[in-house]
GROMACS .gro file of C-alpha atoms in nm:
model
  481
    1UNK     CA    1   6.777   9.552  14.413
    2UNK     CA    2   6.893   9.305  14.146
    3UNK     CA    3   7.024   8.983  14.309
    4UNK     CA    4   7.213   8.884  13.976
    5UNK     CA    5   7.549   9.023  14.036
    6UNK     CA    6   7.790   8.809  13.822
    7UNK     CA    7   8.158   8.847  13.808
    8UNK     CA    8   8.291   8.980  13.484
    9UNK     CA    9   8.458   8.648  13.377
   10UNK     CA   10   8.130   8.464  13.479
   11UNK     CA   11   7.932   8.698  13.251
   12UNK     CA   12   8.156   8.637  12.962
   13UNK     CA   13   8.194   8.279  13.005
   14UNK     CA   14   7.799   8.236  13.041
   15UNK     CA   15   7.714   8.475  12.792
   16UNK     CA   16   7.663   8.192  12.523
   17UNK     CA   17   7.346   8.091  12.645
   18UNK     CA   18   7.319   7.825  12.398
   19UNK     CA   19   7.314   8.087  12.120
   20UNK     CA   20   7.532   8.003  11.800
   21UNK     CA   21   7.823   8.212  11.762
   22UNK     CA   22   7.866   8.467  11.476
   23UNK     CA   23   8.053   8.335  11.176
   24UNK     CA   24   8.383   8.483  11.268
   25UNK     CA   25   8.405   8.302  11.587
   26UNK     CA   26   8.697   8.490  11.711
   27UNK     CA   27   8.465   8.804  11.740
   28UNK     CA   28   8.348   8.645  12.064
   29UNK     CA   29   8.675   8.681  12.235
   30UNK     CA   30   8.737   8.878  12.517
   31UNK     CA   31   8.975   9.114  12.373
   32UNK     CA   32   8.824   9.474  12.342
   33UNK     CA   33   8.830   9.639  12.008
   34UNK     CA   34   9.036   9.920  11.916
   35UNK     CA   35   8.816  10.236  11.928
   36UNK     CA   36   8.836  10.476  11.615
   37UNK     CA   37   8.992  10.814  11.740
   38UNK     CA   38   8.704  11.088  11.768
   39UNK     CA   39   8.951  11.323  11.626
   40UNK     CA   40   8.990  11.105  11.315
   41UNK     CA   41   8.978  11.362  10.990
   42UNK     CA   42   8.782  11.216  10.718
   43UNK     CA   43   8.802  11.298  10.355
   44UNK     CA   44   8.501  11.344  10.120
   45UNK     CA   45   8.425  10.975  10.007
   46UNK     CA   46   8.378  10.888   9.637
   47UNK     CA   47   8.305  10.532   9.701
   48UNK     CA   48   8.090  10.342   9.977
   49UNK     CA   49   8.166   9.992   9.908
   50UNK     CA   50   8.466   9.787   9.783
   51UNK     CA   51   8.458   9.446   9.602
   52UNK     CA   52   8.814   9.304   9.634
   53UNK     CA   53   8.872   9.017   9.401
   54UNK     CA   54   9.187   8.791   9.482
   55UNK     CA   55   9.336   8.528   9.249
   56UNK     CA   56   9.527   8.286   9.462
   57UNK     CA   57   9.879   8.179   9.311
   58UNK     CA   58  10.000   8.442   9.099
   59UNK     CA   59   9.815   8.534   8.772
   60UNK     CA   60  10.040   8.604   8.472
   61UNK     CA   61  10.037   8.963   8.414
   62UNK     CA   62  10.180   8.934   8.060
   63UNK     CA   63   9.904   8.688   7.955
   64UNK     CA   64   9.634   8.912   8.102
   65UNK     CA   65   9.658   9.298   8.114
   66UNK     CA   66  10.043   9.366   8.050
   67UNK     CA   67  10.130   9.281   7.667
   68UNK     CA   68  10.502   9.201   7.617
   69UNK     CA   69  10.555   9.109   7.241
   70UNK     CA   70  10.935   9.107   7.304
   71UNK     CA   71  10.891   8.804   7.481
   72UNK     CA   72  10.761   8.629   7.161
   73UNK     CA   73  11.028   8.803   6.955
   74UNK     CA   74  11.307   8.691   7.165
   75UNK     CA   75  11.166   8.358   7.283
   76UNK     CA   76  11.410   8.073   7.361
   77UNK     CA   77  11.703   8.350   7.408
   78UNK     CA   78  11.849   8.400   7.749
   79UNK     CA   79  11.808   8.761   7.887
   80UNK     CA   80  12.172   8.842   7.841
   81UNK     CA   81  12.126   8.756   7.476
   82UNK     CA   82  11.870   9.012   7.434
   83UNK     CA   83  11.881   9.410   7.449
   84UNK     CA   84  11.741   9.383   7.819
   85UNK     CA   85  12.016   9.216   8.011
   86UNK     CA   86  12.007   9.514   8.227
   87UNK     CA   87  11.704   9.388   8.418
   88UNK     CA   88  11.937   9.153   8.593
   89UNK     CA   89  12.149   9.423   8.728
   90UNK     CA   90  11.865   9.640   8.862
   91UNK     CA   91  11.879   9.750   9.210
   92UNK     CA   92  11.514   9.675   9.230
   93UNK     CA   93  11.619   9.299   9.304
   94UNK     CA   94  11.741   9.406   9.624
   95UNK     CA   95  11.388   9.459   9.759
   96UNK     CA   96  11.322   9.090   9.775
   97UNK     CA   97  11.249   8.918  10.117
   98UNK     CA   98  11.137   8.546  10.124
   99UNK     CA   99  10.968   8.380  10.427
  100UNK     CA  100  11.108   8.013  10.336
  101UNK     CA  101  11.359   7.948  10.067
  102UNK     CA  102  11.219   7.708   9.808
  103UNK     CA  103  11.469   7.516   9.600
  104UNK     CA  104  11.230   7.456   9.323
  105UNK     CA  105  11.060   7.791   9.283
  106UNK     CA  106  11.105   8.172   9.321
  107UNK     CA  107  11.393   8.185   9.076
  108UNK     CA  108  11.469   8.439   8.800
  109UNK     CA  109  11.411   8.224   8.492
  110UNK     CA  110  11.679   8.329   8.227
  111UNK     CA  111  11.525   8.172   7.904
  112UNK     CA  112  11.231   8.388   7.757
  113UNK     CA  113  10.913   8.229   7.709
  114UNK     CA  114  10.670   8.355   7.423
  115UNK     CA  115  10.326   8.477   7.506
  116UNK     CA  116  10.076   8.209   7.526
  117UNK     CA  117   9.774   8.429   7.416
  118UNK     CA  118   9.679   8.698   7.177
  119UNK     CA  119   9.592   9.055   7.248
  120UNK     CA  120   9.336   9.321   7.118
  121UNK     CA  121   9.242   9.660   7.171
  122UNK     CA  122   8.909   9.715   7.341
  123UNK     CA  123   8.634  10.004   7.390
  124UNK     CA  124   8.697  10.346   7.295
  125UNK     CA  125   9.003  10.383   7.508
  126UNK     CA  126   9.160  10.109   7.330
  127UNK     CA  127   9.324   9.936   7.629
  128UNK     CA  128   9.508   9.603   7.525
  129UNK     CA  129   9.364   9.322   7.724
  130UNK     CA  130   9.440   8.957   7.639
  131UNK     CA  131   9.197   8.718   7.478
  132UNK     CA  132   9.159   8.519   7.792
  133UNK     CA  133   8.957   8.803   7.926
  134UNK     CA  134   8.698   8.896   7.672
  135UNK     CA  135   8.392   8.969   7.916
  136UNK     CA  136   8.629   9.196   8.135
  137UNK     CA  137   8.750   9.362   7.822
  138UNK     CA  138   8.411   9.466   7.722
  139UNK     CA  139   8.422   9.690   8.009
  140UNK     CA  140   8.767   9.839   7.922
  141UNK     CA  141   8.639  10.189   7.922
  142UNK     CA  142   8.571  10.172   8.307
  143UNK     CA  143   8.887   9.977   8.372
  144UNK     CA  144   9.215  10.139   8.539
  145UNK     CA  145   9.496   9.893   8.489
  146UNK     CA  146   9.784   9.968   8.716
  147UNK     CA  147  10.076   9.798   8.530
  148UNK     CA  148  10.352   9.888   8.788
  149UNK     CA  149  10.262   9.720   9.103
  150UNK     CA  150  10.560   9.538   9.292
  151UNK     CA  151  10.600   9.350   9.612
  152UNK     CA  152  10.882   9.188   9.830
  153UNK     CA  153  10.825   8.807   9.861
  154UNK     CA  154  10.885   8.582   9.568
  155UNK     CA  155  10.718   8.291   9.742
  156UNK     CA  156  10.357   8.280   9.847
  157UNK     CA  157  10.396   8.480  10.178
  158UNK     CA  158  10.325   8.724   9.920
  159UNK     CA  159   9.942   8.658   9.955
  160UNK     CA  160   9.927   8.764  10.296
  161UNK     CA  161  10.150   9.032  10.225
  162UNK     CA  162   9.918   9.175   9.960
  163UNK     CA  163   9.643   9.204  10.217
  164UNK     CA  164   9.834   9.357  10.506
  165UNK     CA  165  10.116   9.534  10.331
  166UNK     CA  166  10.354   9.387  10.570
  167UNK     CA  167  10.590   9.090  10.505
  168UNK     CA  168  10.519   8.754  10.693
  169UNK     CA  169  10.839   8.786  10.838
  170UNK     CA  170  10.744   9.096  11.022
  171UNK     CA  171  10.448   8.921  11.185
  172UNK     CA  172  10.091   8.946  11.136
  173UNK     CA  173   9.887   9.265  11.101
  174UNK     CA  174   9.541   9.403  11.011
  175UNK     CA  175   9.418   9.348  10.663
  176UNK     CA  176   9.311   9.614  10.414
  177UNK     CA  177   8.955   9.500  10.456
  178UNK     CA  178   8.974   9.533  10.833
  179UNK     CA  179   9.109   9.876  10.823
  180UNK     CA  180   8.835   9.972  10.605
  181UNK     CA  181   8.608   9.806  10.847
  182UNK     CA  182   8.748   9.990  11.122
  183UNK     CA  183   8.758  10.331  10.983
  184UNK     CA  184   8.387  10.331  10.844
  185UNK     CA  185   8.050  10.323  11.006
  186UNK     CA  186   7.792  10.069  10.913
  187UNK     CA  187   7.546  10.117  10.649
  188UNK     CA  188   7.324   9.809  10.744
  189UNK     CA  189   7.300   9.720  11.090
  190UNK     CA  190   7.163   9.379  10.991
  191UNK     CA  191   7.466   9.299  10.802
  192UNK     CA  192   7.846   9.295  10.878
  193UNK     CA  193   8.071   9.570  10.717
  194UNK     CA  194   8.318   9.321  10.598
  195UNK     CA  195   8.219   8.984  10.438
  196UNK     CA  196   8.446   8.719  10.297
  197UNK     CA  197   8.343   8.473  10.024
  198UNK     CA  198   8.535   8.174   9.851
  199UNK     CA  199   8.797   7.949  10.012
  200UNK     CA  200   9.080   8.159  10.168
  201UNK     CA  201   9.451   8.124  10.120
  202UNK     CA  202   9.623   7.797  10.243
  203UNK     CA  203   9.752   7.800  10.600
  204UNK     CA  204  10.118   7.793  10.443
  205UNK     CA  205  10.060   8.148  10.277
  206UNK     CA  206   9.859   8.312  10.568
  207UNK     CA  207   9.518   8.131  10.569
  208UNK     CA  208   9.248   8.331  10.733
  209UNK     CA  209   9.474   8.598  10.853
  210UNK     CA  210   9.428   8.742  10.510
  211UNK     CA  211   9.085   8.858  10.618
  212UNK     CA  212   9.148   8.919  10.981
  213UNK     CA  213   9.207   9.241  11.173
  214UNK     CA  214   9.487   9.125  11.431
  215UNK     CA  215   9.547   9.402  11.674
  216UNK     CA  216   9.247   9.582  11.578
  217UNK     CA  217   9.023   9.346  11.753
  218UNK     CA  218   8.812   9.049  11.611
  219UNK     CA  219   8.510   9.263  11.571
  220UNK     CA  220   8.669   9.394  11.245
  221UNK     CA  221   8.728   9.049  11.105
  222UNK     CA  222   8.584   8.955  10.795
  223UNK     CA  223   8.270   8.725  10.821
  224UNK     CA  224   8.287   8.403  10.600
  225UNK     CA  225   7.964   8.377  10.386
  226UNK     CA  226   7.847   8.055  10.230
  227UNK     CA  227   7.614   8.043   9.907
  228UNK     CA  228   7.379   7.807  10.072
  229UNK     CA  229   7.070   7.971  10.159
  230UNK     CA  230   6.991   7.718  10.425
  231UNK     CA  231   7.315   7.757  10.580
  232UNK     CA  232   7.483   8.081  10.467
  233UNK     CA  233   7.663   8.148  10.815
  234UNK     CA  234   7.748   7.821  10.947
  235UNK     CA  235   7.871   7.950  11.300
  236UNK     CA  236   7.578   8.174  11.345
  237UNK     CA  237   7.280   7.935  11.307
  238UNK     CA  238   7.119   7.806  11.620
  239UNK     CA  239   7.244   7.507  11.790
  240UNK     CA  240   7.098   7.165  11.666
  241UNK     CA  241   6.752   7.135  11.854
  242UNK     CA  242   6.720   7.521  11.929
  243UNK     CA  243   6.455   7.659  11.738
  244UNK     CA  244   6.436   8.039  11.605
  245UNK     CA  245   6.142   8.104  11.848
  246UNK     CA  246   6.362   8.003  12.135
  247UNK     CA  247   6.661   8.200  12.027
  248UNK     CA  248   6.449   8.523  11.999
  249UNK     CA  249   6.373   8.444  12.380
  250UNK     CA  250   6.737   8.394  12.457
  251UNK     CA  251   6.835   8.719  12.293
  252UNK     CA  252   6.565   8.908  12.501
  253UNK     CA  253   6.694   8.751  12.805
  254UNK     CA  254   7.062   8.854  12.680
  255UNK     CA  255   6.936   9.228  12.652
  256UNK     CA  256   6.807   9.206  13.008
  257UNK     CA  257   7.121   9.047  13.145
  258UNK     CA  258   7.322   9.319  12.943
  259UNK     CA  259   7.132   9.593  13.115
  260UNK     CA  260   7.188   9.469  13.459
  261UNK     CA  261   7.556   9.388  13.390
  262UNK     CA  262   7.601   9.762  13.240
  263UNK     CA  263   7.538   9.889  13.598
  264UNK     CA  264   7.805   9.653  13.719
  265UNK     CA  265   8.066   9.727  13.444
  266UNK     CA  266   7.962  10.045  13.274
  267UNK     CA  267   8.314  10.084  13.105
  268UNK     CA  268   8.399   9.737  12.994
  269UNK     CA  269   8.460   9.717  12.621
  270UNK     CA  270   8.499   9.349  12.609
  271UNK     CA  271   8.134   9.286  12.741
  272UNK     CA  272   7.989   9.529  12.499
  273UNK     CA  273   8.190   9.377  12.222
  274UNK     CA  274   8.063   9.045  12.269
  275UNK     CA  275   7.717   9.145  12.339
  276UNK     CA  276   7.703   9.307  11.995
  277UNK     CA  277   7.860   9.013  11.830
  278UNK     CA  278   7.563   8.817  11.963
  279UNK     CA  279   7.309   9.051  11.842
  280UNK     CA  280   7.466   9.087  11.525
  281UNK     CA  281   7.476   8.725  11.478
  282UNK     CA  282   7.106   8.716  11.530
  283UNK     CA  283   7.017   8.976  11.305
  284UNK     CA  284   7.249   8.824  11.032
  285UNK     CA  285   7.057   8.503  11.050
  286UNK     CA  286   6.736   8.687  10.944
  287UNK     CA  287   6.886   8.909  10.681
  288UNK     CA  288   7.167   8.692  10.533
  289UNK     CA  289   6.981   8.410  10.372
  290UNK     CA  290   6.813   8.662  10.138
  291UNK     CA  291   7.150   8.765   9.990
  292UNK     CA  292   7.221   8.410   9.867
  293UNK     CA  293   6.865   8.339   9.737
  294UNK     CA  294   6.837   8.455   9.381
  295UNK     CA  295   6.480   8.377   9.306
  296UNK     CA  296   6.403   8.750   9.263
  297UNK     CA  297   6.689   8.778   8.977
  298UNK     CA  298   6.575   8.756   8.644
  299UNK     CA  299   6.675   8.456   8.432
  300UNK     CA  300   6.846   8.704   8.221
  301UNK     CA  301   7.065   8.847   8.503
  302UNK     CA  302   7.160   8.460   8.625
  303UNK     CA  303   7.267   8.405   8.279
  304UNK     CA  304   7.463   8.716   8.253
  305UNK     CA  305   7.668   8.593   8.563
  306UNK     CA  306   7.697   8.248   8.411
  307UNK     CA  307   7.461   8.085   8.654
  308UNK     CA  308   7.350   7.843   8.381
  309UNK     CA  309   7.689   7.725   8.299
  310UNK     CA  310   7.872   7.459   8.530
  311UNK     CA  311   8.223   7.614   8.468
  312UNK     CA  312   8.101   7.964   8.556
  313UNK     CA  313   7.821   7.896   8.828
  314UNK     CA  314   8.033   7.895   9.153
  315UNK     CA  315   8.225   8.210   9.091
  316UNK     CA  316   7.900   8.364   8.903
  317UNK     CA  317   7.698   8.318   9.237
  318UNK     CA  318   7.988   8.493   9.447
  319UNK     CA  319   7.984   8.786   9.200
  320UNK     CA  320   7.610   8.819   9.201
  321UNK     CA  321   7.609   8.773   9.602
  322UNK     CA  322   7.875   9.060   9.607
  323UNK     CA  323   7.659   9.298   9.413
  324UNK     CA  324   7.361   9.221   9.648
  325UNK     CA  325   7.584   9.278   9.939
  326UNK     CA  326   7.704   9.628   9.833
  327UNK     CA  327   7.363   9.697   9.710
  328UNK     CA  328   7.238   9.661  10.088
  329UNK     CA  329   7.523   9.849  10.214
  330UNK     CA  330   7.814   9.616  10.299
  331UNK     CA  331   8.141   9.814  10.297
  332UNK     CA  332   8.390   9.546  10.182
  333UNK     CA  333   8.337   9.208  10.008
  334UNK     CA  334   8.651   9.013   9.970
  335UNK     CA  335   8.622   8.719   9.715
  336UNK     CA  336   8.894   8.457   9.683
  337UNK     CA  337   8.938   8.254   9.376
  338UNK     CA  338   9.162   7.940   9.323
  339UNK     CA  339   9.242   7.831   9.658
  340UNK     CA  340   9.367   7.447   9.635
  341UNK     CA  341   9.519   7.392   9.993
  342UNK     CA  342   9.874   7.493   9.864
  343UNK     CA  343   9.998   7.779   9.677
  344UNK     CA  344   9.679   7.839   9.463
  345UNK     CA  345   9.538   7.707   9.099
  346UNK     CA  346   9.696   8.026   8.963
  347UNK     CA  347  10.047   7.919   9.037
  348UNK     CA  348  10.137   7.813   8.667
  349UNK     CA  349  10.488   7.667   8.716
  350UNK     CA  350  10.376   7.451   8.425
  351UNK     CA  351  10.097   7.404   8.196
  352UNK     CA  352  10.035   7.802   8.191
  353UNK     CA  353   9.821   7.784   7.888
  354UNK     CA  354   9.591   7.518   7.995
  355UNK     CA  355   9.544   7.620   8.341
  356UNK     CA  356   9.507   8.000   8.279
  357UNK     CA  357   9.257   7.912   7.990
  358UNK     CA  358   9.054   7.711   8.238
  359UNK     CA  359   9.071   7.952   8.536
  360UNK     CA  360   9.003   8.263   8.316
  361UNK     CA  361   8.707   8.099   8.190
  362UNK     CA  362   8.571   8.055   8.547
  363UNK     CA  363   8.586   8.413   8.659
  364UNK     CA  364   8.598   8.630   8.336
  365UNK     CA  365   8.215   8.619   8.260
  366UNK     CA  366   8.117   8.665   8.596
  367UNK     CA  367   8.356   8.956   8.685
  368UNK     CA  368   8.239   9.121   8.335
  369UNK     CA  369   7.889   9.064   8.445
  370UNK     CA  370   7.936   9.239   8.778
  371UNK     CA  371   8.102   9.535   8.646
  372UNK     CA  372   7.823   9.572   8.375
  373UNK     CA  373   7.554   9.505   8.625
  374UNK     CA  374   7.662   9.756   8.876
  375UNK     CA  375   7.709  10.016   8.583
  376UNK     CA  376   7.357   9.944   8.474
  377UNK     CA  377   7.216   9.983   8.835
  378UNK     CA  378   7.420  10.294   8.895
  379UNK     CA  379   7.606  10.148   9.165
  380UNK     CA  380   7.958  10.157   8.994
  381UNK     CA  381   7.999  10.508   9.090
  382UNK     CA  382   7.996  10.424   9.447
  383UNK     CA  383   8.157  10.089   9.438
  384UNK     CA  384   8.520  10.043   9.379
  385UNK     CA  385   8.608   9.695   9.233
  386UNK     CA  386   8.953   9.578   9.267
  387UNK     CA  387   9.127   9.283   9.107
  388UNK     CA  388   9.454   9.146   9.185
  389UNK     CA  389   9.693   8.855   9.263
  390UNK     CA  390   9.991   8.816   9.495
  391UNK     CA  391  10.250   8.878   9.204
  392UNK     CA  392  10.286   8.808   8.852
  393UNK     CA  393  10.491   8.541   8.649
  394UNK     CA  394  10.842   8.552   8.514
  395UNK     CA  395  10.929   8.640   8.158
  396UNK     CA  396  11.130   8.342   8.160
  397UNK     CA  397  11.027   7.963   8.119
  398UNK     CA  398  10.998   7.713   8.377
  399UNK     CA  399  10.949   7.334   8.319
  400UNK     CA  400  10.909   7.427   7.950
  401UNK     CA  401  10.573   7.569   7.947
  402UNK     CA  402  10.512   7.758   8.264
  403UNK     CA  403  10.636   8.071   8.452
  404UNK     CA  404  10.776   8.119   8.798
  405UNK     CA  405  10.684   8.355   9.070
  406UNK     CA  406  10.748   8.719   8.986
  407UNK     CA  407  10.716   9.001   9.264
  408UNK     CA  408  10.912   9.277   9.069
  409UNK     CA  409  10.638   9.406   8.849
  410UNK     CA  410  10.278   9.301   8.777
  411UNK     CA  411   9.922   9.459   8.727
  412UNK     CA  412   9.633   9.508   8.948
  413UNK     CA  413   9.320   9.686   8.806
  414UNK     CA  414   9.053   9.903   8.955
  415UNK     CA  415   8.710  10.018   8.831
  416UNK     CA  416   8.446  10.239   8.942
  417UNK     CA  417   8.448  10.416   9.293
  418UNK     CA  418   8.590  10.746   9.144
  419UNK     CA  419   8.857  10.600   8.970
  420UNK     CA  420   8.935  10.701   8.588
  421UNK     CA  421   8.836  10.432   8.340
  422UNK     CA  422   9.002  10.346   8.012
  423UNK     CA  423   9.351  10.416   8.131
  424UNK     CA  424   9.684  10.220   8.172
  425UNK     CA  425   9.894  10.357   8.451
  426UNK     CA  426  10.250  10.294   8.518
  427UNK     CA  427  10.463  10.020   8.309
  428UNK     CA  428  10.720   9.745   8.339
  429UNK     CA  429  10.989   9.709   8.109
  430UNK     CA  430  10.989   9.561   7.750
  431UNK     CA  431  10.985   9.216   7.887
  432UNK     CA  432  10.758   9.251   8.192
  433UNK     CA  433  11.046   9.213   8.432
  434UNK     CA  434  11.042   9.533   8.644
  435UNK     CA  435  10.801   9.797   8.722
  436UNK     CA  436  10.989  10.091   8.605
  437UNK     CA  437  10.743  10.388   8.533
  438UNK     CA  438  10.535  10.516   8.823
  439UNK     CA  439  10.601  10.218   9.033
  440UNK     CA  440  10.372  10.163   9.339
  441UNK     CA  441  10.428   9.911   9.621
  442UNK     CA  442  10.116   9.705   9.721
  443UNK     CA  443  10.009   9.960  10.008
  444UNK     CA  444   9.956  10.230   9.731
  445UNK     CA  445   9.666  10.018   9.624
  446UNK     CA  446   9.570  10.016   9.978
  447UNK     CA  447   9.596  10.380  10.019
  448UNK     CA  448   9.397  10.475   9.706
  449UNK     CA  449   9.104  10.235   9.795
  450UNK     CA  450   9.093  10.403  10.167
  451UNK     CA  451   9.121  10.757  10.011
  452UNK     CA  452   8.810  10.670   9.781
  453UNK     CA  453   8.632  10.565  10.084
  454UNK     CA  454   8.679  10.882  10.240
  455UNK     CA  455   8.991  10.768  10.490
  456UNK     CA  456   9.338  10.906  10.527
  457UNK     CA  457   9.558  10.603  10.585
  458UNK     CA  458   9.774  10.822  10.801
  459UNK     CA  459   9.501  10.866  11.044
  460UNK     CA  460   9.481  10.502  11.093
  461UNK     CA  461   9.699  10.456  11.368
  462UNK     CA  462   9.660  10.280  11.717
  463UNK     CA  463   9.841  10.389  12.015
  464UNK     CA  464  10.134  10.152  12.105
  465UNK     CA  465  10.126  10.013  11.760
  466UNK     CA  466  10.390  10.170  11.538
  467UNK     CA  467  10.326  10.154  11.172
  468UNK     CA  468  10.614  10.175  10.919
  469UNK     CA  469  10.628  10.451  10.652
  470UNK     CA  470  10.559  10.198  10.387
  471UNK     CA  471  10.238  10.043  10.583
  472UNK     CA  472  10.049  10.374  10.485
  473UNK     CA  473  10.129  10.384  10.127
  474UNK     CA  474  10.026  10.698   9.895
  475UNK     CA  475   9.710  10.728   9.702
  476UNK     CA  476   9.784  10.707   9.333
  477UNK     CA  477   9.635  11.039   9.257
  478UNK     CA  478   9.686  11.011   8.875
  479UNK     CA  479   9.411  10.750   8.852
  480UNK     CA  480   9.160  10.936   9.062
  481UNK     CA  481   8.897  11.110   8.869
   0.00000   0.00000   0.00000
C-alpha cells in the first residue's frame, strides 16, 4: 500500500517540483478545461493548419486591397457635395457600439482624402492591389480578397472583437484560435496546437485576451513563442540552476506521482490537465528551439523572407517560423504586427502615406515569401493564410494627411486551405464607406476558417455558455473551392 496520499489541494500546489511552467502560465491554473463533446460532428477538412496575420491599429483598405479612384476625383469635397451623400444616412451606421468614447477619434470624416498610392492589376486574375504590397501582389492568383467585412466598434476594442467575434462591452470570450485548438486534435504531441508570435495588442485594446480561450479553459490558450533559439519559451525553461538532466528526473518522478494520485482522484480533470501541461512543457523545450533555428534553411530561402535586410528581418523570421510550425503540424499560428503599447502602429490618424509605406515594407516581402514558399512545398493547399486588421480607415481626412477609424467596410484576405484564388468577393461603395455587396460580419471569416478545418461552428457550444446567433457566423461558401 502506498504511503503517499496527498490531498487534491496539496497535490496541485506541490506539482511544480521546481519545474518551469509552460509558456502560457495560465494553463497551469486549476480550472478544468472544457471537454470536446464526443457527439460533435465534423466536416471533411480542406485545411490542416491556419496562419493568422493581424495588423494592429487599422490598415487602410483603400490604400491596400480596395481601390477607390472616386476619392481622388472628389478629393477636398465633403461627402454631401458628391454623388455619394446617401452613405451618411445608411442604416448600417446603427451597428456601431463603442467601449469608450474618444473625443478625438472614431468619427466620420466628411472631407474626402485622395488615394495615397497607385494600383495595378496582378497575375492572370487581374486583381487590383496597391503598389505598397508588390510581393503579396505577386501571389494574386492565390488570394481571395473579401472586400465587404464590417465590425461594430469604431475604436480599438475592435482588435479583441475581431478575434472573439464579440464586443468588448459584452465581456471576454474564446478567440478563434482557441476554438480551433479546442475542436481539433493535435498533429504533433511535442508542440502546442496554438502558437502566438509578435507583441500582442495592448492591454487597453484587449491584451492577451486576443489569444486566450477564456471559458474553454487555459489548456486552449495560445502559447507565446520567442525567436530566440536559446530562450524560445521563456516560461518553459528550467529554473535557474536546474539542468536538463535534473528536470528529466523530476518529470519521471512526476509521472510516478501521477500514477499514485490517479488512484486517489480518477475523475479529477484539473489534475490531469495540469500534468499534461507540465509534460507538454518539457517536450516543447526539446522541440521548439529547432523551430527558430534557421541553420538548415538555404541562404536563398532566408533572403526570400528578407532575413538579410534590417527592415524585413523581424517579421521575416516570424513568417519563416510560421511555415516551419505548420510544417510540423501546429494547427493555428497567430502573428501580430504593429503593437506599440497603445492603439497600434497601423493607426494612421496622420502621416498615413509615410507610416503605411514603412509598415508595408516591413511585412510585404515576408508575407509574399510565406505564400510562395508554402505553395512551392505543396503546403498551401492544406494551410489557410488569413490577413486582417481590426477595421479600415475613413474615406475622409483627419489631421490633413491621415484617416480615422472605419468599421463599416474593409478588407480581409485569405489564401490556400481550399479557398478560391484570384478573386475579389463582396464590395464597398464607391468611396469605400460601407460594405454594400455580400456583407460579412467578422464571424463569417471565423466560420469560413473553421469550415475549412472540418469544424461546424454551430457544434462548438459549451453547456451553460449561451452563444448568440452572430457568434457562429456563416461560412462564405462563394469563396470555397
